[in-house]
mmCIF file of C-alpha atoms in Angstrom:
data_model
loop_
_atom_site.group_PDB
_atom_site.id
_atom_site.type_symbol
_atom_site.label_atom_id
_atom_site.label_comp_id
_atom_site.label_asym_id
_atom_site.label_seq_id
_atom_site.Cartn_x
_atom_site.Cartn_y
_atom_site.Cartn_z
ATOM 1 C CA UNK F 195 34.830 -64.208 -10.181
ATOM 2 C CA UNK F 196 32.064 -63.430 -7.706
ATOM 3 C CA UNK F 197 29.600 -65.634 -9.640
ATOM 4 C CA UNK F 198 32.119 -68.488 -9.790
ATOM 5 C CA UNK F 199 32.749 -68.217 -6.050
ATOM 6 C CA UNK F 200 28.996 -68.351 -5.376
ATOM 7 C CA UNK F 201 28.793 -71.428 -7.587
ATOM 8 C CA UNK F 202 31.624 -73.131 -5.695
ATOM 9 C CA UNK F 203 29.977 -72.328 -2.351
ATOM 10 C CA UNK F 204 26.683 -73.763 -3.666
ATOM 11 C CA UNK F 205 28.462 -76.885 -4.923
ATOM 12 C CA UNK F 206 30.111 -77.542 -1.544
ATOM 13 C CA UNK F 207 26.855 -77.019 0.357
ATOM 14 C CA UNK F 208 24.877 -79.369 -1.910
ATOM 15 C CA UNK F 209 27.633 -81.994 -1.645
ATOM 16 C CA UNK F 210 27.563 -81.740 2.165
ATOM 17 C CA UNK F 211 23.745 -81.829 2.495
ATOM 18 C CA UNK F 212 22.931 -84.060 -0.465
ATOM 19 C CA UNK F 213 19.818 -82.140 -1.393
ATOM 20 C CA UNK F 214 19.193 -79.093 -3.626
ATOM 21 C CA UNK F 215 16.103 -78.019 -1.673
ATOM 22 C CA UNK F 216 17.778 -78.008 1.752
ATOM 23 C CA UNK F 217 20.928 -76.367 0.323
ATOM 24 C CA UNK F 218 18.840 -73.562 -1.191
ATOM 25 C CA UNK F 219 17.168 -72.986 2.173
ATOM 26 C CA UNK F 220 20.541 -72.882 3.919
ATOM 27 C CA UNK F 221 21.939 -70.389 1.381
ATOM 28 C CA UNK F 222 18.710 -68.308 1.466
ATOM 29 C CA UNK F 223 18.155 -68.452 -2.303
ATOM 30 C CA UNK F 224 15.478 -70.089 -4.449
ATOM 31 C CA UNK F 225 16.014 -73.578 -5.766
ATOM 32 C CA UNK F 226 15.947 -72.379 -9.419
ATOM 33 C CA UNK F 227 18.653 -69.786 -8.564
ATOM 34 C CA UNK F 228 20.727 -72.509 -6.927
ATOM 35 C CA UNK F 229 20.336 -74.702 -9.988
ATOM 36 C CA UNK F 230 21.490 -71.862 -12.255
ATOM 37 C CA UNK F 231 24.606 -71.367 -10.113
ATOM 38 C CA UNK F 232 25.523 -75.037 -10.465
ATOM 39 C CA UNK F 233 24.867 -74.978 -14.195
ATOM 40 C CA UNK F 234 27.101 -71.931 -14.665
ATOM 41 C CA UNK F 235 29.857 -73.583 -12.598
ATOM 42 C CA UNK F 236 29.604 -76.797 -14.626
ATOM 43 C CA UNK F 237 29.697 -74.810 -17.872
ATOM 44 C CA UNK F 238 32.769 -72.957 -16.627
ATOM 45 C CA UNK F 239 34.526 -76.195 -15.653
ATOM 46 C CA UNK F 240 33.328 -78.097 -18.722
ATOM 47 C CA UNK F 241 32.241 -81.037 -16.584
ATOM 48 C CA UNK F 242 29.171 -82.382 -14.790
ATOM 49 C CA UNK F 243 29.487 -82.319 -11.005
ATOM 50 C CA UNK F 244 26.267 -84.041 -9.889
ATOM 51 C CA UNK F 245 24.224 -87.060 -10.966
ATOM 52 C CA UNK F 246 20.631 -85.918 -10.420
ATOM 53 C CA UNK F 247 17.513 -88.030 -10.081
ATOM 54 C CA UNK F 248 14.102 -87.423 -8.603
ATOM 55 C CA UNK F 249 15.179 -89.145 -5.399
ATOM 56 C CA UNK F 250 18.888 -88.363 -4.913
ATOM 57 C CA UNK F 251 21.856 -86.166 -5.738
ATOM 58 C CA UNK F 252 25.239 -87.822 -6.057
ATOM 59 C CA UNK F 253 28.674 -86.500 -6.955
ATOM 60 C CA UNK F 254 30.151 -87.560 -10.241
ATOM 61 C CA UNK F 255 33.730 -88.763 -10.425
ATOM 62 C CA UNK F 256 34.779 -85.218 -11.360
ATOM 63 C CA UNK F 257 32.627 -83.848 -8.530
ATOM 64 C CA UNK F 258 34.327 -86.090 -5.960
ATOM 65 C CA UNK F 259 37.715 -84.984 -7.263
ATOM 66 C CA UNK F 260 36.726 -81.317 -7.198
ATOM 67 C CA UNK F 261 35.131 -81.261 -3.715
ATOM 68 C CA UNK F 262 38.309 -81.042 -1.558
ATOM 69 C CA UNK F 263 39.759 -78.452 -3.921
ATOM 70 C CA UNK F 264 36.565 -76.413 -3.716
ATOM 71 C CA UNK F 265 36.642 -76.506 0.088
ATOM 72 C CA UNK F 266 40.269 -75.327 0.054
ATOM 73 C CA UNK F 267 39.345 -72.477 -2.288
ATOM 74 C CA UNK F 268 36.573 -71.306 0.030
ATOM 75 C CA UNK F 269 38.784 -71.598 3.114
ATOM 76 C CA UNK F 270 41.521 -69.599 1.381
ATOM 77 C CA UNK F 271 39.053 -66.924 0.276
ATOM 78 C CA UNK F 272 37.487 -66.553 3.724
ATOM 79 C CA UNK F 273 40.830 -66.471 5.541
ATOM 80 C CA UNK F 274 42.180 -63.913 3.053
ATOM 81 C CA UNK F 275 39.157 -61.641 3.484
ATOM 82 C CA UNK F 276 39.406 -61.959 7.269
ATOM 83 C CA UNK F 277 43.117 -61.125 7.148
ATOM 84 C CA UNK F 278 42.481 -58.000 5.060
ATOM 85 C CA UNK F 279 39.676 -56.894 7.378
ATOM 86 C CA UNK F 280 41.902 -57.388 10.412
ATOM 87 C CA UNK F 281 44.673 -55.349 8.787
ATOM 88 C CA UNK F 282 42.220 -52.586 7.868
ATOM 89 C CA UNK F 283 40.991 -52.396 11.462
ATOM 90 C CA UNK F 284 44.566 -52.501 12.871
ATOM 91 C CA UNK F 285 44.087 -55.970 14.411
ATOM 92 C CA UNK F 286 46.952 -57.770 12.664
ATOM 93 C CA UNK F 287 49.798 -56.976 10.308
ATOM 94 C CA UNK F 288 53.439 -55.940 10.142
ATOM 95 C CA UNK F 289 54.880 -52.421 10.033
ATOM 96 C CA UNK F 290 58.444 -51.957 8.801
ATOM 97 C CA UNK F 291 60.292 -48.762 9.705
ATOM 98 C CA UNK F 292 63.790 -47.876 8.489
ATOM 99 C CA UNK F 293 65.686 -45.354 10.560
ATOM 100 C CA UNK F 294 69.086 -44.087 11.522
ATOM 101 C CA UNK F 295 70.351 -45.632 14.793
ATOM 102 C CA UNK F 296 69.859 -42.603 17.060
ATOM 103 C CA UNK F 297 66.257 -42.329 15.904
ATOM 104 C CA UNK F 298 65.674 -46.027 16.572
ATOM 105 C CA UNK F 299 66.744 -45.587 20.171
ATOM 106 C CA UNK F 300 65.118 -42.260 21.013
ATOM 107 C CA UNK F 301 62.047 -41.839 18.796
ATOM 108 C CA UNK F 302 60.554 -45.289 18.618
ATOM 109 C CA UNK F 303 60.343 -47.068 22.020
ATOM 110 C CA UNK F 304 57.695 -44.801 23.563
ATOM 111 C CA UNK F 305 55.624 -44.780 20.367
ATOM 112 C CA UNK F 306 55.860 -48.571 20.018
ATOM 113 C CA UNK F 307 54.697 -48.989 23.607
ATOM 114 C CA UNK F 308 51.652 -46.749 23.117
ATOM 115 C CA UNK F 309 50.836 -48.294 19.746
ATOM 116 C CA UNK F 310 51.014 -51.889 20.954
ATOM 117 C CA UNK F 311 48.802 -51.077 23.913
ATOM 118 C CA UNK F 312 46.012 -50.375 21.415
ATOM 119 C CA UNK F 313 47.068 -52.847 18.695
ATOM 120 C CA UNK F 314 48.811 -55.770 20.444
ATOM 121 C CA UNK F 315 48.763 -58.116 17.424
ATOM 122 C CA UNK F 316 50.568 -55.830 14.987
ATOM 123 C CA UNK F 317 54.272 -56.618 14.716
ATOM 124 C CA UNK F 318 56.831 -53.882 14.148
ATOM 125 C CA UNK F 319 60.156 -54.415 12.319
ATOM 126 C CA UNK F 320 62.899 -51.838 12.864
ATOM 127 C CA UNK F 321 65.637 -51.637 10.221
ATOM 128 C CA UNK F 322 68.623 -49.664 11.526
ATOM 129 C CA UNK F 323 70.290 -48.096 8.503
ATOM 130 C CA UNK F 324 72.694 -45.365 7.554
ATOM 131 C CA UNK F 325 71.042 -42.218 6.179
ATOM 132 C CA UNK F 326 71.538 -43.270 2.550
ATOM 133 C CA UNK F 327 70.440 -46.878 3.156
ATOM 134 C CA UNK F 328 67.379 -45.635 5.039
ATOM 135 C CA UNK F 329 66.338 -43.577 2.036
ATOM 136 C CA UNK F 330 66.959 -46.513 -0.302
ATOM 137 C CA UNK F 331 64.843 -48.865 1.838
ATOM 138 C CA UNK F 332 61.885 -46.484 1.660
ATOM 139 C CA UNK F 333 62.283 -45.926 -2.089
ATOM 140 C CA UNK F 334 62.497 -49.674 -2.769
ATOM 141 C CA UNK F 335 59.468 -50.468 -0.634
ATOM 142 C CA UNK F 336 61.488 -52.494 1.879
ATOM 143 C CA UNK F 337 60.147 -50.154 4.589
ATOM 144 C CA UNK F 338 56.744 -48.497 4.935
ATOM 145 C CA UNK F 339 58.454 -45.238 5.901
ATOM 146 C CA UNK F 340 61.651 -44.070 7.578
ATOM 147 C CA UNK F 341 63.183 -41.623 10.019
ATOM 148 C CA UNK F 342 66.083 -39.779 8.419
ATOM 149 C CA UNK F 343 67.909 -36.469 8.070
ATOM 150 C CA UNK F 344 66.528 -33.711 5.886
ATOM 151 C CA UNK F 345 69.786 -33.288 3.951
ATOM 152 C CA UNK F 346 69.493 -36.806 2.483
ATOM 153 C CA UNK F 347 66.853 -36.159 -0.176
ATOM 154 C CA UNK F 348 65.254 -37.586 -3.317
ATOM 155 C CA UNK F 349 62.586 -36.155 -5.669
ATOM 156 C CA UNK F 350 60.274 -39.097 -4.943
ATOM 157 C CA UNK F 351 60.471 -38.683 -1.171
ATOM 158 C CA UNK F 352 58.277 -36.535 1.088
ATOM 159 C CA UNK F 353 59.817 -35.256 4.343
ATOM 160 C CA UNK F 354 57.861 -34.361 7.510
ATOM 161 C CA UNK F 355 60.120 -32.750 10.181
ATOM 162 C CA UNK F 356 60.114 -34.061 13.735
ATOM 163 C CA UNK F 357 62.963 -32.293 15.578
ATOM 164 C CA UNK F 358 65.835 -29.933 14.920
ATOM 165 C CA UNK F 359 68.855 -30.567 17.144
ATOM 166 C CA UNK F 360 72.379 -29.164 17.507
ATOM 167 C CA UNK F 361 75.679 -30.994 17.337
ATOM 168 C CA UNK F 362 77.414 -30.902 20.719
ATOM 169 C CA UNK F 363 80.815 -31.699 22.159
ATOM 170 C CA UNK F 364 81.026 -35.039 23.966
ATOM 171 C CA UNK F 365 83.864 -35.295 26.488
ATOM 172 C CA UNK F 366 84.776 -36.738 29.855
ATOM 173 C CA UNK F 367 83.909 -34.830 33.011
ATOM 174 C CA UNK F 368 87.604 -34.483 33.793
ATOM 175 C CA UNK F 369 88.369 -32.876 30.416
ATOM 176 C CA UNK F 370 89.299 -29.173 30.540
ATOM 177 C CA UNK F 371 86.557 -28.325 28.038
ATOM 178 C CA UNK F 372 83.924 -29.700 30.412
ATOM 179 C CA UNK F 373 84.524 -26.634 32.600
ATOM 180 C CA UNK F 374 83.324 -24.285 29.843
ATOM 181 C CA UNK F 375 79.668 -23.287 29.419
ATOM 182 C CA UNK F 376 80.129 -22.884 25.660
ATOM 183 C CA UNK F 377 82.820 -24.438 23.496
ATOM 184 C CA UNK F 378 83.937 -23.049 20.154
ATOM 185 C CA UNK F 379 85.078 -25.338 17.383
ATOM 186 C CA UNK F 380 88.543 -23.789 17.508
ATOM 187 C CA UNK F 381 88.729 -24.828 21.175
ATOM 188 C CA UNK F 382 89.012 -28.348 19.786
ATOM 189 C CA UNK F 383 92.376 -27.596 18.163
ATOM 190 C CA UNK F 384 95.007 -29.858 19.679
ATOM 191 C CA UNK F 385 92.395 -32.353 20.886
ATOM 192 C CA UNK F 386 92.195 -35.858 19.471
ATOM 193 C CA UNK F 387 88.870 -35.647 17.640
ATOM 194 C CA UNK F 388 86.761 -38.765 17.185
ATOM 195 C CA UNK F 389 84.423 -38.479 14.212
ATOM 196 C CA UNK F 390 82.207 -40.641 12.070
ATOM 197 C CA UNK F 391 83.317 -41.708 8.593
ATOM 198 C CA UNK F 392 83.115 -39.342 5.634
ATOM 199 C CA UNK F 393 80.190 -41.158 4.036
ATOM 200 C CA UNK F 394 78.005 -40.526 7.082
ATOM 201 C CA UNK F 395 75.158 -38.015 6.810
ATOM 202 C CA UNK F 396 76.269 -36.440 10.093
ATOM 203 C CA UNK F 397 79.814 -35.990 8.792
ATOM 204 C CA UNK F 398 78.468 -34.428 5.590
ATOM 205 C CA UNK F 399 76.621 -31.765 7.589
ATOM 206 C CA UNK F 400 79.766 -30.836 9.504
ATOM 207 C CA UNK F 401 81.957 -30.802 6.395
ATOM 208 C CA UNK F 402 79.448 -28.573 4.583
ATOM 209 C CA UNK F 403 79.441 -26.095 7.482
ATOM 210 C CA UNK F 404 83.235 -25.705 7.273
ATOM 211 C CA UNK F 405 83.473 -25.818 3.503
ATOM 212 C CA UNK F 406 84.185 -22.087 3.142
ATOM 213 C CA UNK F 407 85.963 -21.559 6.455
ATOM 214 C CA UNK F 408 89.704 -21.393 6.979
ATOM 215 C CA UNK F 409 89.732 -23.498 10.147
ATOM 216 C CA UNK F 410 88.587 -27.086 9.810
ATOM 217 C CA UNK F 411 88.313 -29.891 12.362
ATOM 218 C CA UNK F 412 91.132 -32.415 12.233
ATOM 219 C CA UNK F 413 89.657 -35.867 12.854
ATOM 220 C CA UNK F 414 92.176 -38.151 14.537
ATOM 221 C CA UNK F 415 89.888 -41.202 14.713
ATOM 222 C CA UNK F 416 87.083 -42.188 12.377
ATOM 223 C CA UNK F 417 84.368 -44.675 13.355
ATOM 224 C CA UNK F 418 81.183 -46.025 11.808
ATOM 225 C CA UNK F 419 78.711 -45.498 14.658
ATOM 226 C CA UNK F 420 78.120 -42.635 17.094
ATOM 227 C CA UNK F 421 77.886 -45.126 19.962
ATOM 228 C CA UNK F 422 81.441 -46.240 19.151
ATOM 229 C CA UNK F 423 82.719 -42.681 19.331
ATOM 230 C CA UNK F 424 81.079 -42.201 22.750
ATOM 231 C CA UNK F 425 82.687 -45.418 23.979
ATOM 232 C CA UNK F 426 86.077 -44.133 22.879
ATOM 233 C CA UNK F 427 85.459 -40.802 24.609
ATOM 234 C CA UNK F 428 84.540 -42.623 27.804
ATOM 235 C CA UNK F 429 87.779 -44.618 27.518
ATOM 236 C CA UNK F 430 89.746 -41.348 27.421
ATOM 237 C CA UNK F 431 90.904 -41.598 23.802
ATOM 238 C CA UNK F 432 89.692 -38.133 22.831
ATOM 239 C CA UNK F 433 86.598 -35.948 22.420
ATOM 240 C CA UNK F 434 83.809 -36.261 19.897
ATOM 241 C CA UNK F 435 81.158 -34.199 18.157
ATOM 242 C CA UNK F 436 77.724 -35.833 18.117
ATOM 243 C CA UNK F 437 74.078 -34.845 17.625
ATOM 244 C CA UNK F 438 72.383 -33.990 20.889
ATOM 245 C CA UNK F 439 70.144 -37.057 20.640
ATOM 246 C CA UNK F 440 73.162 -39.351 20.740
ATOM 247 C CA UNK F 441 74.077 -38.317 24.285
ATOM 248 C CA UNK F 442 72.730 -40.324 27.251
ATOM 249 C CA UNK F 443 69.404 -38.895 28.400
ATOM 250 C CA UNK F 444 70.205 -39.401 32.095
ATOM 251 C CA UNK F 445 73.238 -37.917 33.813
ATOM 252 C CA UNK F 446 76.248 -40.055 32.959
ATOM 253 C CA UNK F 447 78.965 -40.779 35.491
ATOM 254 C CA UNK F 448 81.722 -40.071 32.934
ATOM 255 C CA UNK F 449 80.331 -38.378 29.815
ATOM 256 C CA UNK F 450 79.083 -34.804 29.519
ATOM 257 C CA UNK F 451 78.046 -32.651 26.576
ATOM 258 C CA UNK F 452 78.714 -28.965 25.950
ATOM 259 C CA UNK F 453 77.143 -26.686 23.308
ATOM 260 C CA UNK F 454 79.362 -26.088 20.282
ATOM 261 C CA UNK F 455 79.338 -22.597 18.740
ATOM 262 C CA UNK F 456 81.070 -20.614 16.003
ATOM 263 C CA UNK F 457 79.450 -22.139 14.083
ATOM 264 C CA UNK F 458 76.347 -23.787 15.564
ATOM 265 C CA UNK F 459 75.582 -26.800 13.377
ATOM 266 C CA UNK F 460 72.171 -28.437 13.517
ATOM 267 C CA UNK F 461 70.426 -31.348 11.854
ATOM 268 C CA UNK F 462 66.717 -31.857 11.199
ATOM 269 C CA UNK F 463 65.267 -35.335 11.596
ATOM 270 C CA UNK F 464 61.904 -36.331 10.204
ATOM 271 C CA UNK F 465 59.716 -38.929 8.563
ATOM 272 C CA UNK F 466 60.473 -39.939 4.974
ATOM 273 C CA UNK F 467 57.845 -41.569 2.777
ATOM 274 C CA UNK F 468 57.512 -42.408 -0.902
ATOM 275 C CA UNK F 469 55.637 -39.607 -2.632
ATOM 276 C CA UNK F 470 52.178 -40.608 -3.827
ATOM 277 C CA UNK F 471 52.292 -44.015 -2.112
ATOM 278 C CA UNK F 472 49.632 -44.498 0.590
ATOM 279 C CA UNK F 473 50.514 -46.387 3.746
ATOM 280 C CA UNK F 474 48.567 -49.334 5.094
ATOM 281 C CA UNK F 475 46.043 -48.340 7.779
ATOM 282 C CA UNK F 476 48.273 -49.829 10.485
ATOM 283 C CA UNK F 477 51.401 -48.002 9.258
ATOM 284 C CA UNK F 478 49.492 -44.725 8.855
ATOM 285 C CA UNK F 479 48.320 -44.919 12.460
ATOM 286 C CA UNK F 480 51.862 -45.543 13.655
ATOM 287 C CA UNK F 481 53.119 -42.584 11.605
ATOM 288 C CA UNK F 482 50.416 -40.342 13.085
ATOM 289 C CA UNK F 483 51.514 -41.281 16.611
ATOM 290 C CA UNK F 484 55.120 -40.384 15.797
ATOM 291 C CA UNK F 485 54.081 -36.990 14.453
ATOM 292 C CA UNK F 486 51.801 -36.340 17.410
ATOM 293 C CA UNK F 487 54.487 -37.142 19.955
ATOM 294 C CA UNK F 488 57.442 -35.400 18.313
ATOM 295 C CA UNK F 489 56.426 -32.790 15.761
ATOM 296 C CA UNK F 490 56.302 -29.459 17.577
ATOM 297 C CA UNK F 491 55.526 -31.121 20.912
ATOM 298 C CA UNK F 492 57.498 -29.256 23.591
ATOM 299 C CA UNK F 493 56.537 -31.863 26.170
ATOM 300 C CA UNK F 494 58.631 -34.510 24.419
ATOM 301 C CA UNK F 495 61.405 -35.687 26.723
ATOM 302 C CA UNK F 496 64.360 -34.457 24.641
ATOM 303 C CA UNK F 497 63.004 -31.214 23.159
ATOM 304 C CA UNK F 498 64.546 -29.201 25.976
ATOM 305 C CA UNK F 499 67.990 -30.359 24.871
ATOM 306 C CA UNK F 500 67.481 -28.866 21.429
ATOM 307 C CA UNK F 501 66.474 -25.360 22.510
ATOM 308 C CA UNK F 502 69.643 -24.572 24.423
ATOM 309 C CA UNK F 503 71.278 -22.876 21.387
#
């Protein structure tokens, strides 16, 4: 392929200059070497490209037909090589990250800002998925990597932990439970509990924790998204149990969270990646920034929320 490409480049240059001698000088090769390249190209194509005489070089009918196609081939080759080089040096490209909604909101914005400061021409696609769909997107190659919960696993997936956070009670400031420093799960008896649907990864963690216990939470409402449950709490429809990350980071005028104990239930979030599948240079750099900011970094803005229990 390399020899054929050299032959095509030689053909285009001779056609543009109209002289073998000047074309060889331009390409920095000897005239006999240039002639051999053209002969090999003509043998490969099975057609003569030039009419040669002692005084002139003219394109044959086939040569005139081939010239625009040859130029397009060279342009495509050069643009493709440039594109790959730009991707390898983090100048252009697209990174696709699949993640659960809370991770999309809390993990990614600061990392995206820092990353785009250094690599402004790399686009980032965020796919907000449920825990199971996030895993599927990574396995199928629809995403370079994902941010998911550790309990949603697969043998072909590697998991790198970022944070471990507790589930907390979300209630209104005027709720009686807001006056307590610690809230037990049995304190929620008689309350209208707002929970996520059974197929949710968060719900699975809670159900597993109570699997062998006599008392179990009685969910009055079931919703799809944690943000919906918080909206219902704010509207006074009940109280909810959410991961700490789901709560507003700044003090909210209505909503407050309280630690839930007996039992304390936690979830671990981290990066998921297909085992044995290398990332593109751009995606690998983005992944490294995520790990640097969140993995074991006590200066991260939400880590303090996770160490209260």
